PDB file of C-alpha atoms in Angstrom:
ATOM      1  CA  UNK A  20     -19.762  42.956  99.792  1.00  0.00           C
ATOM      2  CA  UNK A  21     -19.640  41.808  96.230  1.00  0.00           C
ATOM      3  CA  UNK A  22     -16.631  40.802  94.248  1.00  0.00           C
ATOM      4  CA  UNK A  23     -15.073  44.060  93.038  1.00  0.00           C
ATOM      5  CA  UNK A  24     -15.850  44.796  89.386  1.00  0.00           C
ATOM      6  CA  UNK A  25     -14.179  48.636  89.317  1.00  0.00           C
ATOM      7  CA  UNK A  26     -11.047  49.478  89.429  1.00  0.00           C
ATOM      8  CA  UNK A  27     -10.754  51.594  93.226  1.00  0.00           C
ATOM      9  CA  UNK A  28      -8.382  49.280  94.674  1.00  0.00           C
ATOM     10  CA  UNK A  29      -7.361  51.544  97.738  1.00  0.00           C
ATOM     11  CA  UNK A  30     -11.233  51.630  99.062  1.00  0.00           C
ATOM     12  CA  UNK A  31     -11.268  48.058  98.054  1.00  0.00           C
ATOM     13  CA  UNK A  32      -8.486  46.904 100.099  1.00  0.00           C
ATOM     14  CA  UNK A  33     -10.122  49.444 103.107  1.00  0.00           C
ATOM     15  CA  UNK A  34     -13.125  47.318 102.867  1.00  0.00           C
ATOM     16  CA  UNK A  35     -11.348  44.057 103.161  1.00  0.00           C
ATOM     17  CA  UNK A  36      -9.378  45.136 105.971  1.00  0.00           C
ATOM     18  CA  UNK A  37     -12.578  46.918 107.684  1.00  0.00           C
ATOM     19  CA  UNK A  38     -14.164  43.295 107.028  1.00  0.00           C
ATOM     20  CA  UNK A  39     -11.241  41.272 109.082  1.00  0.00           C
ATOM     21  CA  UNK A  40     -11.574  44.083 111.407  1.00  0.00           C
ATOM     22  CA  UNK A  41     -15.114  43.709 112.098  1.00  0.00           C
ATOM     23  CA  UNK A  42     -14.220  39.289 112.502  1.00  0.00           C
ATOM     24  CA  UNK A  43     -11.549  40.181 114.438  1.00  0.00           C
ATOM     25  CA  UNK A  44      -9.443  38.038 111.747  1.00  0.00           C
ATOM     26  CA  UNK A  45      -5.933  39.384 112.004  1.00  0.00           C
ATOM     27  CA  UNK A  46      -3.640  39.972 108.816  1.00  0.00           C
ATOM     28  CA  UNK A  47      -0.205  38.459 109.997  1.00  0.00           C
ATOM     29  CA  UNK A  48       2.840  38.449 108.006  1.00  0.00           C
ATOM     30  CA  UNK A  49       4.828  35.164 109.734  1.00  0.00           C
ATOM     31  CA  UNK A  50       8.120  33.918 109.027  1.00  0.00           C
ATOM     32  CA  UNK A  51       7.496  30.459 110.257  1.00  0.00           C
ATOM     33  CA  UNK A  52       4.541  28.563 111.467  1.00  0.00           C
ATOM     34  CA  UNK A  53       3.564  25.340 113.673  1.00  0.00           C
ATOM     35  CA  UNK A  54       4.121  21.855 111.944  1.00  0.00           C
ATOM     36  CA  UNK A  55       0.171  20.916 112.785  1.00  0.00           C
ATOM     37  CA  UNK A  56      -0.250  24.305 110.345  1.00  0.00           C
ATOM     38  CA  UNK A  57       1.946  23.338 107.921  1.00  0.00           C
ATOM     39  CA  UNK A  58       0.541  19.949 107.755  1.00  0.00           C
ATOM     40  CA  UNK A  59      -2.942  21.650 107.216  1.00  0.00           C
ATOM     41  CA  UNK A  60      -1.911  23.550 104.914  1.00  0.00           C
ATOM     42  CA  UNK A  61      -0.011  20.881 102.774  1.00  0.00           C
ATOM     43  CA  UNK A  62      -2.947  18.590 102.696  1.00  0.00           C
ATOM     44  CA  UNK A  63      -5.325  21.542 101.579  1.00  0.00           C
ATOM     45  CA  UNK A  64      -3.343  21.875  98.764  1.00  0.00           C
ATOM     46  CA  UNK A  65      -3.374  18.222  97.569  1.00  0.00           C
ATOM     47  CA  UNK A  66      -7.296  18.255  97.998  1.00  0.00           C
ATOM     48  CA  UNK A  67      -7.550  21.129  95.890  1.00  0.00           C
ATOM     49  CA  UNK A  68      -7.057  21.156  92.162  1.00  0.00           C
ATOM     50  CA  UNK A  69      -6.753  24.632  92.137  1.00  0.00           C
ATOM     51  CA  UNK A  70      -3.596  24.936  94.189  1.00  0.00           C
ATOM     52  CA  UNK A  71      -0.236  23.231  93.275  1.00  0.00           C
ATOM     53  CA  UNK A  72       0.233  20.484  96.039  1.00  0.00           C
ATOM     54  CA  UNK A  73       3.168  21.573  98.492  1.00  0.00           C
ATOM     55  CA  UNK A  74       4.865  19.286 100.848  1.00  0.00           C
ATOM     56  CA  UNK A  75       5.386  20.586 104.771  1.00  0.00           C
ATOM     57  CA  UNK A  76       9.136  21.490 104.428  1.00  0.00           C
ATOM     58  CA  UNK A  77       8.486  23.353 101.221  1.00  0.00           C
ATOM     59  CA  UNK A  78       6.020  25.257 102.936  1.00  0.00           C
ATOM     60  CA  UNK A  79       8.167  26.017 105.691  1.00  0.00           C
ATOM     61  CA  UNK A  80      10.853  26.961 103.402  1.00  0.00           C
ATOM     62  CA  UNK A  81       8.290  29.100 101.491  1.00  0.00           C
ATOM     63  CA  UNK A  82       7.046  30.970 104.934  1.00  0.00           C
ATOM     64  CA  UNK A  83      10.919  31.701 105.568  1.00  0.00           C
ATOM     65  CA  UNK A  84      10.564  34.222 103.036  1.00  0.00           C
ATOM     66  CA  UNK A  85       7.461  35.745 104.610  1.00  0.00           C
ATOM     67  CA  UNK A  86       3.478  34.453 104.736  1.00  0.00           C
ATOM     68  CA  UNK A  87       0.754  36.473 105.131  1.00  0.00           C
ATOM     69  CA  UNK A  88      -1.996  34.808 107.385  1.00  0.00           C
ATOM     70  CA  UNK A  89      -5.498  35.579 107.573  1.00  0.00           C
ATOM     71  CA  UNK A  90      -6.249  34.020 111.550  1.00  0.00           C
ATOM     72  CA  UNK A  91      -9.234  34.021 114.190  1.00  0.00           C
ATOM     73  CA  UNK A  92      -8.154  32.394 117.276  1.00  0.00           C
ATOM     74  CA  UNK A  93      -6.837  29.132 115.725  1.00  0.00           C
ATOM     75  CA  UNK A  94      -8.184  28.630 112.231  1.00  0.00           C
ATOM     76  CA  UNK A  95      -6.619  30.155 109.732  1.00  0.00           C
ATOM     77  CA  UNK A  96      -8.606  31.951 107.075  1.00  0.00           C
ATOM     78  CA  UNK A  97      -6.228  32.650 104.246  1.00  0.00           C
ATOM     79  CA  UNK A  98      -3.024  32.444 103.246  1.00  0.00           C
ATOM     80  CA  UNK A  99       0.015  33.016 100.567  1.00  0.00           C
ATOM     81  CA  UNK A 100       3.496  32.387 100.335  1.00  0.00           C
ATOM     82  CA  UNK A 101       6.211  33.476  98.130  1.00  0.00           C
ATOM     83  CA  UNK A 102       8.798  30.673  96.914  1.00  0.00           C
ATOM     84  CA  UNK A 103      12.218  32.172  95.949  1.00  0.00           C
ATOM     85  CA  UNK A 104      13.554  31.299  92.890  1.00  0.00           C
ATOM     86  CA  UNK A 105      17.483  31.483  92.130  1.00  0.00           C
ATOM     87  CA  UNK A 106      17.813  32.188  88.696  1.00  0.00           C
ATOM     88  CA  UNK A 107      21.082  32.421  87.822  1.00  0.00           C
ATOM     89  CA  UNK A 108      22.524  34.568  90.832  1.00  0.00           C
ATOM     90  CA  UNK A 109      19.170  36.340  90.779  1.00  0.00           C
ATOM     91  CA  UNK A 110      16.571  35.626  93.148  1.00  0.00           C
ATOM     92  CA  UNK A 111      13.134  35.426  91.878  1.00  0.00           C
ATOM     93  CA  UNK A 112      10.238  35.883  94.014  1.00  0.00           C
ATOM     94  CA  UNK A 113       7.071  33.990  92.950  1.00  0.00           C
ATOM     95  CA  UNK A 114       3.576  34.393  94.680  1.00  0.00           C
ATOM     96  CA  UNK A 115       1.840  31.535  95.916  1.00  0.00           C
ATOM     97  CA  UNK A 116      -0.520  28.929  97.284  1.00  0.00           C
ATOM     98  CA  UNK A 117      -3.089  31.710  97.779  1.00  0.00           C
ATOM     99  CA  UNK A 118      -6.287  30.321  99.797  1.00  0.00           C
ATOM    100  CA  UNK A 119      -9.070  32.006 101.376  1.00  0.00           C
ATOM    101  CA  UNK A 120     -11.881  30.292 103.399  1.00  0.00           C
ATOM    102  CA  UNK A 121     -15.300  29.761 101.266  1.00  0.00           C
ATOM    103  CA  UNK A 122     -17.014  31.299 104.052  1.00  0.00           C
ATOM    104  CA  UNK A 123     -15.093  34.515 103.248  1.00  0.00           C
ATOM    105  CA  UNK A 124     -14.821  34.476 100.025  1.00  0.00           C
ATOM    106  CA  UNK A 125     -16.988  37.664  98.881  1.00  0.00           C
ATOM    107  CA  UNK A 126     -14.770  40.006 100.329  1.00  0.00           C
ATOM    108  CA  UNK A 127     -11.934  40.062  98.341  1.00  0.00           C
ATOM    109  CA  UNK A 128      -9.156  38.608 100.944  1.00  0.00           C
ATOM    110  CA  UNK A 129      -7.505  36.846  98.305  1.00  0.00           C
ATOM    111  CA  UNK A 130      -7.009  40.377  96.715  1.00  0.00           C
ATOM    112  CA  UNK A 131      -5.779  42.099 100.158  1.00  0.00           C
ATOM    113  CA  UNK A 132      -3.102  38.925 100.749  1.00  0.00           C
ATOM    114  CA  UNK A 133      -2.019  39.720  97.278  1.00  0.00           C
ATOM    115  CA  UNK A 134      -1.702  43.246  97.835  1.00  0.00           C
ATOM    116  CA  UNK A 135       0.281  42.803 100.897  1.00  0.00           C
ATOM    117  CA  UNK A 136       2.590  40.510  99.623  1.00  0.00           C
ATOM    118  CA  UNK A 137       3.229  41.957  96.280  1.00  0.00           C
ATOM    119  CA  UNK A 138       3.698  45.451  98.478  1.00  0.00           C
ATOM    120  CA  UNK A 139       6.336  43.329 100.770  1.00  0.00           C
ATOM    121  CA  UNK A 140       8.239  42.286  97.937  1.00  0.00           C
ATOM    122  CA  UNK A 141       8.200  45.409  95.731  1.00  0.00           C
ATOM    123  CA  UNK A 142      11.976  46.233  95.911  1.00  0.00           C
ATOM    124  CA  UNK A 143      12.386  42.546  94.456  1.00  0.00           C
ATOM    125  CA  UNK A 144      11.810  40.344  91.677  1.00  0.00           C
ATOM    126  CA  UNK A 145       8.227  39.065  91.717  1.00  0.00           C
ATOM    127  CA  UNK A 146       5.947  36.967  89.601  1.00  0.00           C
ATOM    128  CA  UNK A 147       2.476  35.739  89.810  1.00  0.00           C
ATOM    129  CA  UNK A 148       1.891  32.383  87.058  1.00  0.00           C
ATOM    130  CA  UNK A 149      -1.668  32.259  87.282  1.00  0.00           C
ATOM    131  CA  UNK A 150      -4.709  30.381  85.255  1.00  0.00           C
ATOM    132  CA  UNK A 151      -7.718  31.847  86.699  1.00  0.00           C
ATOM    133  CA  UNK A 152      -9.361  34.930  85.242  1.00  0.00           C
ATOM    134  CA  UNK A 153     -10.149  36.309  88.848  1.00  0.00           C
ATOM    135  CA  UNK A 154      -6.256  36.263  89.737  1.00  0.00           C
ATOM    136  CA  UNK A 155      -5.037  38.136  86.332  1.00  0.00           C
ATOM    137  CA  UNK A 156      -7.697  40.385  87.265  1.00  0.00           C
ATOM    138  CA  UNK A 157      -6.458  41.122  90.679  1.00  0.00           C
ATOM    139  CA  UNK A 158      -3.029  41.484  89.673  1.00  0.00           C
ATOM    140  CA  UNK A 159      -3.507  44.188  87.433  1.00  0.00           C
ATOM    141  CA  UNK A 160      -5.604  45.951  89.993  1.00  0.00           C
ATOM    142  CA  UNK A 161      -2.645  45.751  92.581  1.00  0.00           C
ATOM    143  CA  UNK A 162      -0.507  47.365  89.270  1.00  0.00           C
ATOM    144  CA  UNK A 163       1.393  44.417  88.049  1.00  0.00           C
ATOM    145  CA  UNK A 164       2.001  43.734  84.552  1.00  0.00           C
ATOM    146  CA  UNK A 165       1.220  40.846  82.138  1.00  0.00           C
ATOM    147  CA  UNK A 166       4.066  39.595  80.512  1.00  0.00           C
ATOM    148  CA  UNK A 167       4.161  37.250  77.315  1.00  0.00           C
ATOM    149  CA  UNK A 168       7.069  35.109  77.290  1.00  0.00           C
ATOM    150  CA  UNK A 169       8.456  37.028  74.002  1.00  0.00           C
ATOM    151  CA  UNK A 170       9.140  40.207  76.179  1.00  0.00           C
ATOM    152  CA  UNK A 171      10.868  38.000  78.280  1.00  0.00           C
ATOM    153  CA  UNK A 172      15.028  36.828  77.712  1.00  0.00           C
ATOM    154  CA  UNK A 173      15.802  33.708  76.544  1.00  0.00           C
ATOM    155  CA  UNK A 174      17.881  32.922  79.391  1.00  0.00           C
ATOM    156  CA  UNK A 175      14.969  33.406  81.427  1.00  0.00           C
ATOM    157  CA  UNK A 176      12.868  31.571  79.434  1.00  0.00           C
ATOM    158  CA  UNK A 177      14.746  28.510  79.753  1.00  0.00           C
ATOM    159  CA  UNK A 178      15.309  28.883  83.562  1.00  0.00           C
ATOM    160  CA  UNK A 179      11.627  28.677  83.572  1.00  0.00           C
ATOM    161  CA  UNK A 180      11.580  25.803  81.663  1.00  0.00           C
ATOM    162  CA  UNK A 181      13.670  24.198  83.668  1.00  0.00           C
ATOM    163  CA  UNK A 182      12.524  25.267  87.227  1.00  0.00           C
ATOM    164  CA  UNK A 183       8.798  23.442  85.756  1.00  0.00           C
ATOM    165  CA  UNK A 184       7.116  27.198  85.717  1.00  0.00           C
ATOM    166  CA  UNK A 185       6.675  27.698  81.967  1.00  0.00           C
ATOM    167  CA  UNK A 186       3.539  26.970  80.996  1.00  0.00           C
ATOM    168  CA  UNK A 187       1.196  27.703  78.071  1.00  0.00           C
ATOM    169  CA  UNK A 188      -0.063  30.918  77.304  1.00  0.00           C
ATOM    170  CA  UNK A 189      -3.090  29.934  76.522  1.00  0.00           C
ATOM    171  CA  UNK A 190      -3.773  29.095  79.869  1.00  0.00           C
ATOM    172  CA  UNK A 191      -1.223  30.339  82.364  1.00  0.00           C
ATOM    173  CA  UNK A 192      -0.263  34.244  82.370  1.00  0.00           C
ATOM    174  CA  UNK A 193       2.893  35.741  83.908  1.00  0.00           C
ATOM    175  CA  UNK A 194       2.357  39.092  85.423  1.00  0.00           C
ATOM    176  CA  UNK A 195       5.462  40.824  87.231  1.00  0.00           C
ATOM    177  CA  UNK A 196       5.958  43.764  89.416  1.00  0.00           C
ATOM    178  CA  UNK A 197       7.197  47.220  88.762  1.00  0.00           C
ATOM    179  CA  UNK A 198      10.706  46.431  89.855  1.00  0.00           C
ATOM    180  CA  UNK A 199      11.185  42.840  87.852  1.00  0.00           C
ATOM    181  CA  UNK A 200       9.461  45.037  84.628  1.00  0.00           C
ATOM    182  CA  UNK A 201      11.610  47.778  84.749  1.00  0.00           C
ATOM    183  CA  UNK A 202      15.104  45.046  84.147  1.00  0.00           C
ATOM    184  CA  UNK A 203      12.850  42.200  82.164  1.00  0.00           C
ATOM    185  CA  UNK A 204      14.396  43.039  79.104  1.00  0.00           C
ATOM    186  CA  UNK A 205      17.551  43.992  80.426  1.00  0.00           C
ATOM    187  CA  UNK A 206      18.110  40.770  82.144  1.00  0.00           C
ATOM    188  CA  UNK A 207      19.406  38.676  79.057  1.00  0.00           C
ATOM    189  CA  UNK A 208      22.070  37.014  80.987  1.00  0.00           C
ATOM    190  CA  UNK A 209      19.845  35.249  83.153  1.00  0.00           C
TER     191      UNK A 209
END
């Protein structure tokens, strides 16, 4: 299966899922999970200069909120978290520490853990601050938005700014979900 390059994201997703059904890979959403995986996990992310380096209580704070796991057996496969945000009496869900394993790569699992936890959270605030083309890409497939920090409230702005998540637009994009877009501009007191 190649990288998907149209835009017929339910058939997409099918494929992905037909893929970890064919591995026998389960797609687990866990709300906490073993030190020795945490651990793993952690150190993956300080190895890897594409993911922000998370400590193990962090992460187990993070999977509190719900992790989807991509698992055969033992070995994990792929993963994401959300970290909850409180901004200002709001919380503020934002995806991340996305991994999938480079031997599945080609089968868009990063884009079916997205799916599934953007779907999870879709009555709530979410926000994906990404870098990489692939990820914007992905997150306007699973029908979030891209949002410029103009559109958003000052308020916000400067929580942002002060939670370490704002971050050049040159680079870094913020895309949001259907329910966080509908009160973005509405939501000047926070």
């Amino acid at each position: 299966m190649d990288t998907i390059l149209d835009t017929d994201i339910i058939s997409v997703i099918e494929k992905a899922e037909a893929y970890c059904f064919d591995e026998d890979i389960e797609i687990k959403l866990v709300y906490k999970l073993s030190n020795k995986t945490l651990e793993l996990i952690s150190e993956r992310s300080k190895e890897l200069s594409t993911l922000y380096y998370v400590d193990v209580d962090m992460l187990r704070t993070r999977a509190e909120n719900g992790c989807f796991i991509l698992k055969k057996n033992d070995r994990i496969y792929g993963h994401i978290f959300v970290h909850e945000h409180q901004v200002k009496g709001h919380s503020v869900y934002e995806r991340t520490s996305l991994w999938v394993d480079r031997e599945c790569r080609n089968y868009n699992l990063g884009l079916l853990l997205m799916s599934r936890m953007t779907e999870l959270f879709s009555n709530s605030f979410l926000i994906s601050v990404a870098q990489t083309p692939k990820v914007h890409h992905y997150n306007e497939l699973i029908g979030m938005t891209h949002v410029t920090l103009a559109k958003m409230s000052a308020g916000l702005v400067e929580e942002l700014e002060k939670l370490g998540k704002l971050r050049d637009e040159l680079n870094f994009k913020y895309y949001v979900n259907e329910c966080f877009k509908s009160e973005i501009g509405h939501l000047t007191q926070i």
